[in-house]
PDB file of C-alpha atoms in Angstrom:
ATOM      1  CA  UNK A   1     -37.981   2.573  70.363  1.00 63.00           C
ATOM      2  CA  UNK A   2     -35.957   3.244  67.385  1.00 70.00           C
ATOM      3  CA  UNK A   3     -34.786   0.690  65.304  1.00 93.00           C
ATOM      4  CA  UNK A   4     -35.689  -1.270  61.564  1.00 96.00           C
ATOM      5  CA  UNK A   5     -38.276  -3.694  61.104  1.00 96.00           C
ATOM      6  CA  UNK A   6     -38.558  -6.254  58.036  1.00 97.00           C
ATOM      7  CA  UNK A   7     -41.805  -8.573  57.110  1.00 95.00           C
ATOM      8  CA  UNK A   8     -43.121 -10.779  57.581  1.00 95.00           C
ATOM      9  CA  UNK A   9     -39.843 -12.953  59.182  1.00 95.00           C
ATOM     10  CA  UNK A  10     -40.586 -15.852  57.112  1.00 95.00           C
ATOM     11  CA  UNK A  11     -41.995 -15.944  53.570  1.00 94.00           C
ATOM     12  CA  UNK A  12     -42.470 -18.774  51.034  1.00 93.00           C
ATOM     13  CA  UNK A  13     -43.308 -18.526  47.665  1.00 89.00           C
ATOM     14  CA  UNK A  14     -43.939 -20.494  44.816  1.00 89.00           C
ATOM     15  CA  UNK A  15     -42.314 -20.426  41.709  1.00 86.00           C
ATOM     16  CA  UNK A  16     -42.934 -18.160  38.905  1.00 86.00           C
ATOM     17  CA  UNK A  17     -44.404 -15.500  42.022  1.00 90.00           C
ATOM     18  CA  UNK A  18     -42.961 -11.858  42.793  1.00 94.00           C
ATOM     19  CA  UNK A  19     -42.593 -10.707  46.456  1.00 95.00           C
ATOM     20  CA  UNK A  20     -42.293  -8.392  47.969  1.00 96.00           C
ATOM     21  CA  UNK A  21     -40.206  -7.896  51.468  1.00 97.00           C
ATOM     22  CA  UNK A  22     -40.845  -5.038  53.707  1.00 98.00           C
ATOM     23  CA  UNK A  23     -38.462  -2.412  55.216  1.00 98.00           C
ATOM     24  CA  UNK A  24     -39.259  -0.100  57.708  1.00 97.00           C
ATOM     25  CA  UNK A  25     -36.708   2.448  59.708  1.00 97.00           C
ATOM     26  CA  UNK A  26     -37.764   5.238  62.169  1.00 96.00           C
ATOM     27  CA  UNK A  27     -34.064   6.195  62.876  1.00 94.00           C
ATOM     28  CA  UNK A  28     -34.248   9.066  60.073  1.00 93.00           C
ATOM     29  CA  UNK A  29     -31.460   7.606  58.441  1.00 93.00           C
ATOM     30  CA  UNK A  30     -30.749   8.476  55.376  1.00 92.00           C
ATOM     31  CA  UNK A  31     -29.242   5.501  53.056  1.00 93.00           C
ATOM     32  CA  UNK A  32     -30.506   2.247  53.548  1.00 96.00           C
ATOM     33  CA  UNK A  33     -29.276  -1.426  52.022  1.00 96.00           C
ATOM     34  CA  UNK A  34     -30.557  -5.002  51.234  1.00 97.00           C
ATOM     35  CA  UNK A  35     -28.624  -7.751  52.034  1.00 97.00           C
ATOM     36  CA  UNK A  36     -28.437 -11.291  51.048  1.00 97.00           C
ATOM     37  CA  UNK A  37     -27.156 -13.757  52.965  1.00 95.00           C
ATOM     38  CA  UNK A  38     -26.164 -17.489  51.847  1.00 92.00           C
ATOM     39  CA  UNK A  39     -24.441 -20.016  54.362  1.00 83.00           C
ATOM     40  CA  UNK A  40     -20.445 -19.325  54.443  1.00 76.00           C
ATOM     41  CA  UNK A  41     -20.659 -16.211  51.528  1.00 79.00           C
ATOM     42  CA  UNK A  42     -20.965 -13.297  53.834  1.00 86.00           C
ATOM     43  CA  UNK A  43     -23.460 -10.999  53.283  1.00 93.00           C
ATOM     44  CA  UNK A  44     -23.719  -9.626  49.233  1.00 93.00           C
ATOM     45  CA  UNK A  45     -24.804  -6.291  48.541  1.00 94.00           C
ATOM     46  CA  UNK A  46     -28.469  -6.291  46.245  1.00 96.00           C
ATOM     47  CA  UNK A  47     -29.240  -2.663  46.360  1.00 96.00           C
ATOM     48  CA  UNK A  48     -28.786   0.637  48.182  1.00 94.00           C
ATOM     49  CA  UNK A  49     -30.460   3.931  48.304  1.00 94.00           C
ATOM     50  CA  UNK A  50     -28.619   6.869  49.212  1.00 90.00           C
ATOM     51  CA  UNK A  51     -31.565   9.338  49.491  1.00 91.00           C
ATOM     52  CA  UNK A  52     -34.957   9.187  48.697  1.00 95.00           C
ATOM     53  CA  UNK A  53     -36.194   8.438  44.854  1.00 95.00           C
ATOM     54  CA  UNK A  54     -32.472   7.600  44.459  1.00 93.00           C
ATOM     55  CA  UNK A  55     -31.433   3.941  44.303  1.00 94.00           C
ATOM     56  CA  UNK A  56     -28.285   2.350  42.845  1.00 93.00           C
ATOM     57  CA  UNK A  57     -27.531  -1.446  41.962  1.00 94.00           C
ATOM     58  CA  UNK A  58     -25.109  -3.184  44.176  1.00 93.00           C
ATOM     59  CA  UNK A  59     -23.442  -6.729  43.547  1.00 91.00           C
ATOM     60  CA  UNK A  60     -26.134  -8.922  42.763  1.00 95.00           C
ATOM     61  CA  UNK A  61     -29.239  -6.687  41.092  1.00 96.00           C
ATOM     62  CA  UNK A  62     -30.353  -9.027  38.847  1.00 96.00           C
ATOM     63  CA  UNK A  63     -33.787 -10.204  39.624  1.00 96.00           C
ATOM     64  CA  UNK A  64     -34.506  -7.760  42.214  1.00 97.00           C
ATOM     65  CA  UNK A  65     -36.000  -4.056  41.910  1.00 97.00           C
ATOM     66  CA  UNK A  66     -36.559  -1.722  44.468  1.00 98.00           C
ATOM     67  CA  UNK A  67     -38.321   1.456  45.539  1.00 97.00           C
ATOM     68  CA  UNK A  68     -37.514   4.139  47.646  1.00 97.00           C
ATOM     69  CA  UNK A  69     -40.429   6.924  47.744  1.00 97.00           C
ATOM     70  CA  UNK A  70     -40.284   7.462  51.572  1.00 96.00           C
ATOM     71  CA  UNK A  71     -37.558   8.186  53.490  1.00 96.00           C
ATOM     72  CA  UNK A  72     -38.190   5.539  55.869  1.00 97.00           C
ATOM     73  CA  UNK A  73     -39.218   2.743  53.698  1.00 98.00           C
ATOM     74  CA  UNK A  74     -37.382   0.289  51.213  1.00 98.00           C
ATOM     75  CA  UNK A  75     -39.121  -2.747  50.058  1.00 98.00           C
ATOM     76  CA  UNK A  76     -37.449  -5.273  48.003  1.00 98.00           C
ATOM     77  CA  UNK A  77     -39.116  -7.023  45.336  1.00 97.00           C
ATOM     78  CA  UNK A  78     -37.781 -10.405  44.655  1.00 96.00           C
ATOM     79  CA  UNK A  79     -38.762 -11.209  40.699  1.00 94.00           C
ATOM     80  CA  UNK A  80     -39.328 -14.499  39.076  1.00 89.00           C
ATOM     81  CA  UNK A  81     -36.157 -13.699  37.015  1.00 88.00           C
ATOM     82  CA  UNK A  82     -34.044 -14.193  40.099  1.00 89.00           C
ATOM     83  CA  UNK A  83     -33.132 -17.984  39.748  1.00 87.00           C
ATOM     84  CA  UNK A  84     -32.377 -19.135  43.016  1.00 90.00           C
ATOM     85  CA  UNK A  85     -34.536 -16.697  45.794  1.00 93.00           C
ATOM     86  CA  UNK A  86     -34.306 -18.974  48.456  1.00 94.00           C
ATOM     87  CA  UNK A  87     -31.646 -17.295  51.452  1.00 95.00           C
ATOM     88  CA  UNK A  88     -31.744 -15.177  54.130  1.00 96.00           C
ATOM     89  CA  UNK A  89     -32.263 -11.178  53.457  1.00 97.00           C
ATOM     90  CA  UNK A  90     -31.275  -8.372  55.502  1.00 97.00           C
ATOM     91  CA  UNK A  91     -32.331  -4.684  55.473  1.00 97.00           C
ATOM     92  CA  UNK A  92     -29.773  -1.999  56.760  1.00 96.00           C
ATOM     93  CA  UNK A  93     -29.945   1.490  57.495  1.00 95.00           C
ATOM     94  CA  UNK A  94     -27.013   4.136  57.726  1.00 91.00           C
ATOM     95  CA  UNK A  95     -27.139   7.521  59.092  1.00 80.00           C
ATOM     96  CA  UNK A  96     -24.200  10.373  57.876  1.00 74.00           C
ATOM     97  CA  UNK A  97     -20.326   7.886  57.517  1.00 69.00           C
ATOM     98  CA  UNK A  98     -21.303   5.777  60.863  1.00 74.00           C
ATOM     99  CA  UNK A  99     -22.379   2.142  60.970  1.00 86.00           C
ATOM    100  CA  UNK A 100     -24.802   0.266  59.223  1.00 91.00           C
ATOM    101  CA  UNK A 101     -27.842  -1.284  61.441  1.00 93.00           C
ATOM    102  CA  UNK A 102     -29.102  -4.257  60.674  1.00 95.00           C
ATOM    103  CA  UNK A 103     -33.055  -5.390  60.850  1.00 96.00           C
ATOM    104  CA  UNK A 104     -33.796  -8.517  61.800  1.00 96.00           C
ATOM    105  CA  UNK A 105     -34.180 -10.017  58.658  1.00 96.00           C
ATOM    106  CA  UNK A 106     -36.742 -12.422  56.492  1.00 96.00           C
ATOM    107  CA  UNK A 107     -35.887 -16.027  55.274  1.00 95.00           C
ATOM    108  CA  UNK A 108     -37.198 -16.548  51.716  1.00 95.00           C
ATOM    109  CA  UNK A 109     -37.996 -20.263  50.944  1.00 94.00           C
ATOM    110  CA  UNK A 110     -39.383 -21.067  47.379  1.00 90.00           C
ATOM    111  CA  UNK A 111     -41.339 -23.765  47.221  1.00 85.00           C
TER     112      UNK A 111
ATOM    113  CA  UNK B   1     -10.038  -4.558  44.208  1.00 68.00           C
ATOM    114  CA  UNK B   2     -11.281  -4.219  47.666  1.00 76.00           C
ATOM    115  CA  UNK B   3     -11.568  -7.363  50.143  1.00 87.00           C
ATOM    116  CA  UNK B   4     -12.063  -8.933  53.561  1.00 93.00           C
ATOM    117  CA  UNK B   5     -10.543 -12.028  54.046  1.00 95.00           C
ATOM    118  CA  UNK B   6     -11.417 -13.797  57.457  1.00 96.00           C
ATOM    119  CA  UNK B   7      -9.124 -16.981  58.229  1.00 94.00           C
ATOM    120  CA  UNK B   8     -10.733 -20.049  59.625  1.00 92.00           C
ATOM    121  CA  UNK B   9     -14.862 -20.561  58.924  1.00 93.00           C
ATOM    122  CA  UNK B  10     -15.103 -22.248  62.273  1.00 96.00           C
ATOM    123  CA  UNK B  11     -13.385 -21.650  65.140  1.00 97.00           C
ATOM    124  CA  UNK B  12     -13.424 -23.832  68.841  1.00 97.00           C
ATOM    125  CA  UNK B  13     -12.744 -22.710  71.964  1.00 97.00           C
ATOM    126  CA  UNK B  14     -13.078 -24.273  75.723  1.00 97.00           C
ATOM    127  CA  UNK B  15     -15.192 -21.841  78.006  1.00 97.00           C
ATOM    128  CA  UNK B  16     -12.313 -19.428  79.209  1.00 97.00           C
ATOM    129  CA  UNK B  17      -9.889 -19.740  76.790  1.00 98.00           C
ATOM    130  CA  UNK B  18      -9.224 -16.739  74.816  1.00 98.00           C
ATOM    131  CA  UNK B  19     -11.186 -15.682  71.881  1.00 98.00           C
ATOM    132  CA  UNK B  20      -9.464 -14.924  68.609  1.00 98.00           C
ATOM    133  CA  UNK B  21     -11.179 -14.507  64.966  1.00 98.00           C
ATOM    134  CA  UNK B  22      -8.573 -12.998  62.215  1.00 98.00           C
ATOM    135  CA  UNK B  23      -9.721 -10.696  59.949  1.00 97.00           C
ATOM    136  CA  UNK B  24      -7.381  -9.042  57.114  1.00 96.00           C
ATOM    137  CA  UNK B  25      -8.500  -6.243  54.374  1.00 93.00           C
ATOM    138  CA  UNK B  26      -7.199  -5.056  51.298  1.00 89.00           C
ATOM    139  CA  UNK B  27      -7.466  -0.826  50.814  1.00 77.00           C
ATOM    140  CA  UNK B  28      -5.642   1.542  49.572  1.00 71.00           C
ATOM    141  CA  UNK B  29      -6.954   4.566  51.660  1.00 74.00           C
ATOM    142  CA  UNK B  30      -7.186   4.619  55.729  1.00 74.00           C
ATOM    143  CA  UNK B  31     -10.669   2.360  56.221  1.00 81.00           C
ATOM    144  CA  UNK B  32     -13.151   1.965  58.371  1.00 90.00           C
ATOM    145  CA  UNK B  33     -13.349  -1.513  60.022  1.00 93.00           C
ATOM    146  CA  UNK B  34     -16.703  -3.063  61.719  1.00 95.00           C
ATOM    147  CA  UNK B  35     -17.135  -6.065  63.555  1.00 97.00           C
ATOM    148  CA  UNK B  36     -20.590  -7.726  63.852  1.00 97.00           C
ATOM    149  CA  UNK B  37     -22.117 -10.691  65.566  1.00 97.00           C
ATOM    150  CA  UNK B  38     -25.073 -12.413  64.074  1.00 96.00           C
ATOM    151  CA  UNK B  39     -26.628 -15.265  66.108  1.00 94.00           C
ATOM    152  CA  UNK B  40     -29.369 -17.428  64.486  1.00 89.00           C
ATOM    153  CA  UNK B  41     -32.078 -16.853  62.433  1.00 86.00           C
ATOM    154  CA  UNK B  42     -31.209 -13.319  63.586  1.00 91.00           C
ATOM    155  CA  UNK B  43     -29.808  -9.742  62.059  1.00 93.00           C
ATOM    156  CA  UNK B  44     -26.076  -8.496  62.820  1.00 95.00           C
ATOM    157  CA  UNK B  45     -25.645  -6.086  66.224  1.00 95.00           C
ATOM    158  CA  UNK B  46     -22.533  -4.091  66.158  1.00 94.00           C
ATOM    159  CA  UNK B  47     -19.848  -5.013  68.241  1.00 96.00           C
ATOM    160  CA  UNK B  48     -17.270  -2.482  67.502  1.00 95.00           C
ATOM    161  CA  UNK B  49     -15.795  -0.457  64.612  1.00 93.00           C
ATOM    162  CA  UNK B  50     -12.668   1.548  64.325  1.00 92.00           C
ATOM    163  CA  UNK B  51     -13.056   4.861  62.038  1.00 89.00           C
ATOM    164  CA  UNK B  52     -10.013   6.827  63.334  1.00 85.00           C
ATOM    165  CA  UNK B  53      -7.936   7.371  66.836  1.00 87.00           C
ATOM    166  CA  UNK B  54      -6.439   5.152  69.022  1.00 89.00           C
ATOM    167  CA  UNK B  55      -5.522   1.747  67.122  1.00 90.00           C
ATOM    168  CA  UNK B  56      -7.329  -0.858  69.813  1.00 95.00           C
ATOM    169  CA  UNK B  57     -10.652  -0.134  70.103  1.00 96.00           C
ATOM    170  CA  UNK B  58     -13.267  -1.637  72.862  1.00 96.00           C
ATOM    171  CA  UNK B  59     -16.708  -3.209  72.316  1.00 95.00           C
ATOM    172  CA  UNK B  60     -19.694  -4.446  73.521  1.00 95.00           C
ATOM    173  CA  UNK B  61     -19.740  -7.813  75.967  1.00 94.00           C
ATOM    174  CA  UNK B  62     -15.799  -7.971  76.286  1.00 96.00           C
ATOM    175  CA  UNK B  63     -14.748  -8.050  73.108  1.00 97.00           C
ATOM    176  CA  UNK B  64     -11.643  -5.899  71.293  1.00 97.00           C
ATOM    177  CA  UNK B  65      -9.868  -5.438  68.219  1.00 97.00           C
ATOM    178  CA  UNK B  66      -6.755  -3.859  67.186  1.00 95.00           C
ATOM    179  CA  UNK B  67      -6.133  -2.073  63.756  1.00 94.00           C
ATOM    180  CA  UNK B  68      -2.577  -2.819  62.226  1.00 93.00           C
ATOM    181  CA  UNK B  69      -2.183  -0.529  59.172  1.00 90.00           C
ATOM    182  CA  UNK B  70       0.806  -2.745  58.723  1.00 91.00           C
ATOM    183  CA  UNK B  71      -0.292  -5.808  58.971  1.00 92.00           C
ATOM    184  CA  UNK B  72      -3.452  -4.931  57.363  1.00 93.00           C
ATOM    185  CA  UNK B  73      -5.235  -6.452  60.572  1.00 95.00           C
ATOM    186  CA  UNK B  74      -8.253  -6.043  62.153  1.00 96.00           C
ATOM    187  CA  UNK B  75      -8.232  -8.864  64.472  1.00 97.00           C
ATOM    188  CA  UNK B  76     -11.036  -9.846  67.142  1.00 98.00           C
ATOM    189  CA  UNK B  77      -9.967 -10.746  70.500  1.00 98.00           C
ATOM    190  CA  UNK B  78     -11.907 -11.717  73.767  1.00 98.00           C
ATOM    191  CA  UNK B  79      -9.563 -12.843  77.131  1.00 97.00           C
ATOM    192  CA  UNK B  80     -12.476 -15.332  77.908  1.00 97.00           C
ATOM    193  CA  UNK B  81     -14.918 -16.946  76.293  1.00 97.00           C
ATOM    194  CA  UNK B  82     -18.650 -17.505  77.583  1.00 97.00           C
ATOM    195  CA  UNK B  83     -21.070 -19.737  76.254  1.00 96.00           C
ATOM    196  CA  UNK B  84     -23.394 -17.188  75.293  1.00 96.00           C
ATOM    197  CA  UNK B  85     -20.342 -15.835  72.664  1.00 97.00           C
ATOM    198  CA  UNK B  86     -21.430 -18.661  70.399  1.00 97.00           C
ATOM    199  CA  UNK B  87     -22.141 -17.051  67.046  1.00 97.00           C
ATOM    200  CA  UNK B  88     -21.301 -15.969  63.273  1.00 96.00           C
ATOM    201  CA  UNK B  89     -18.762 -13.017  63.327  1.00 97.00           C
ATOM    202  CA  UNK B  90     -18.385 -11.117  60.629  1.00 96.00           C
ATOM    203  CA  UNK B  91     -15.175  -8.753  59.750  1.00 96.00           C
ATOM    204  CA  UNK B  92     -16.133  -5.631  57.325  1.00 94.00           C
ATOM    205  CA  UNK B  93     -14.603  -2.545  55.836  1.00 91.00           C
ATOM    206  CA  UNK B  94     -16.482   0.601  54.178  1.00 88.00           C
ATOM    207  CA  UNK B  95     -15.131   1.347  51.056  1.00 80.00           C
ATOM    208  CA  UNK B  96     -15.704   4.729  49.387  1.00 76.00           C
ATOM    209  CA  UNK B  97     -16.924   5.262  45.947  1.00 70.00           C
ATOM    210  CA  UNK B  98     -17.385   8.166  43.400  1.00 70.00           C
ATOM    211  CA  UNK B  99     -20.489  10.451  43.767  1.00 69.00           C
ATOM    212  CA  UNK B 100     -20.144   9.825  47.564  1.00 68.00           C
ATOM    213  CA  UNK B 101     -21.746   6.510  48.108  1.00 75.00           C
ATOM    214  CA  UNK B 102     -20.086   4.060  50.335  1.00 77.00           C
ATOM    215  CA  UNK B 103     -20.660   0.502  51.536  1.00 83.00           C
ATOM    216  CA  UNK B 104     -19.429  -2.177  53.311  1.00 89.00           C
ATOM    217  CA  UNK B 105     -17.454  -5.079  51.897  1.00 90.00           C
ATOM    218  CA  UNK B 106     -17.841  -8.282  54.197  1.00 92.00           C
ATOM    219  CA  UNK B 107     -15.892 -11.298  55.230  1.00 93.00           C
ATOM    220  CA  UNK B 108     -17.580 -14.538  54.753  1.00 93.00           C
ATOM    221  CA  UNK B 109     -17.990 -15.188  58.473  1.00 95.00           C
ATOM    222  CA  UNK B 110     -16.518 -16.802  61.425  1.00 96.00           C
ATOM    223  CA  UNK B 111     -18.814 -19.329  63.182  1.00 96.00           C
ATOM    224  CA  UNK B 112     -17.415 -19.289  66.776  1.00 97.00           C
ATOM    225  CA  UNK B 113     -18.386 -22.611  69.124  1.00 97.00           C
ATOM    226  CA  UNK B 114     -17.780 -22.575  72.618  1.00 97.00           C
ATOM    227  CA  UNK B 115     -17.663 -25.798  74.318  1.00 96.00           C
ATOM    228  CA  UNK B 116     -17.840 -26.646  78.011  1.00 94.00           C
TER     229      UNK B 116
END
């Protein structure tokens, strides 16, 4: 079946730690997008990659980086410079103008 | 500056009663609207979109939404509501930037509870 898968689905981490959350699509779609989500603000754009080696900072980049060396593959590293890690994040993938699809997501907690 | 506004963070309804979850944008070229569900601890599933054609568009498990360039309105309608529609809605728009990138803006979410 094709779809996106993140990991792990729930991840806690310490203070002061990087992490890293996976991203995985076998739809061949081109651009994909992480997602943060925060009870009653939506979703917020962190990054999105258009094409492969290509990535571009969305809304809230600070204290994240990304990577984007295979097409199907986007991991999101989560630094100890972002303040306040703790929500829910969501991995998307897009294929030509149509709609974004969503993986199931991973629920930071720092400890 | 592009934006989804969706009125009312909650929103009750009796089992049966008709479904309704506002959702207004602000563009200044023809958009693309999305509707998406998201129930707990779970990622959003497309429930319908509207990129161009006919105005009212159909979606998945009896839901619909019309697109008023007038009114600005994408608005989410079911005739009925089930139990199992209990969920976070969300109202979004794809906005188009330079280079050729786009992405979707997003409403803050509609929880929907449906009550015996």
């Amino acid at each position: 079946d094709g779809g996106i898968t993140q990991s792990p689905k729930y991840l806690f981490r310490k203070e002061g730690q990087n992490v890293t959350l996976s991203c995985e699509q076998n739809l061949n779609h081109d651009a994909m997008y992480w997602y943060r989500q925060d009870p009653g603000q939506g979703l917020r754009l962190i990054y999105y990659s258009q094409i492969v080696n290509d990535f571009q900072k969305g809304d809230i980049a600070e204290g994240y980086s990304v990577s984007r060396e295979k097409k199907e593959s986007f991991p999101l590293t989560v630094t100890s410079a972002q303040k306040n890690p703790t929500a829910f994040y969501l991995c998307a993938s897009r294929s030509g103008y149509n709609e974004q699809f969503f993986g199931p997501g991973t629920r930071l907690t720092v400890l | 500056a592009q934006s989804v506004t969706q009125l009312g963070s909650h929103v009750s309804v009796s089992e049966g009663a008709l479904v309704l979850l506002r959702c207004n944008y602000s563009s200044s070229v023809p958009p693309y609207l999305f509707w998406y569900v998201q129930y707990p601890n779970q990622g959003l599933q497309l429930l319908l979109k509207y990129t161009t054609g006919a105005t009212l568009v159909k979606g998945i498990n009896g839901f619909e939404a019309e697109f008023k360039k007038s009114e600005t309105s994408f608005h989410l309608t079911k005739p009925s509501a089930h139990m199992s529609d209990a969920a976070e809605y969300f109202c979004a728009v794809r906005f188009m930037f330079s280079g050729g990138y786009n992405k979707l803006i997003f409403g803050a979410g509609t929880r929907l509870a449906v009550h015996p």
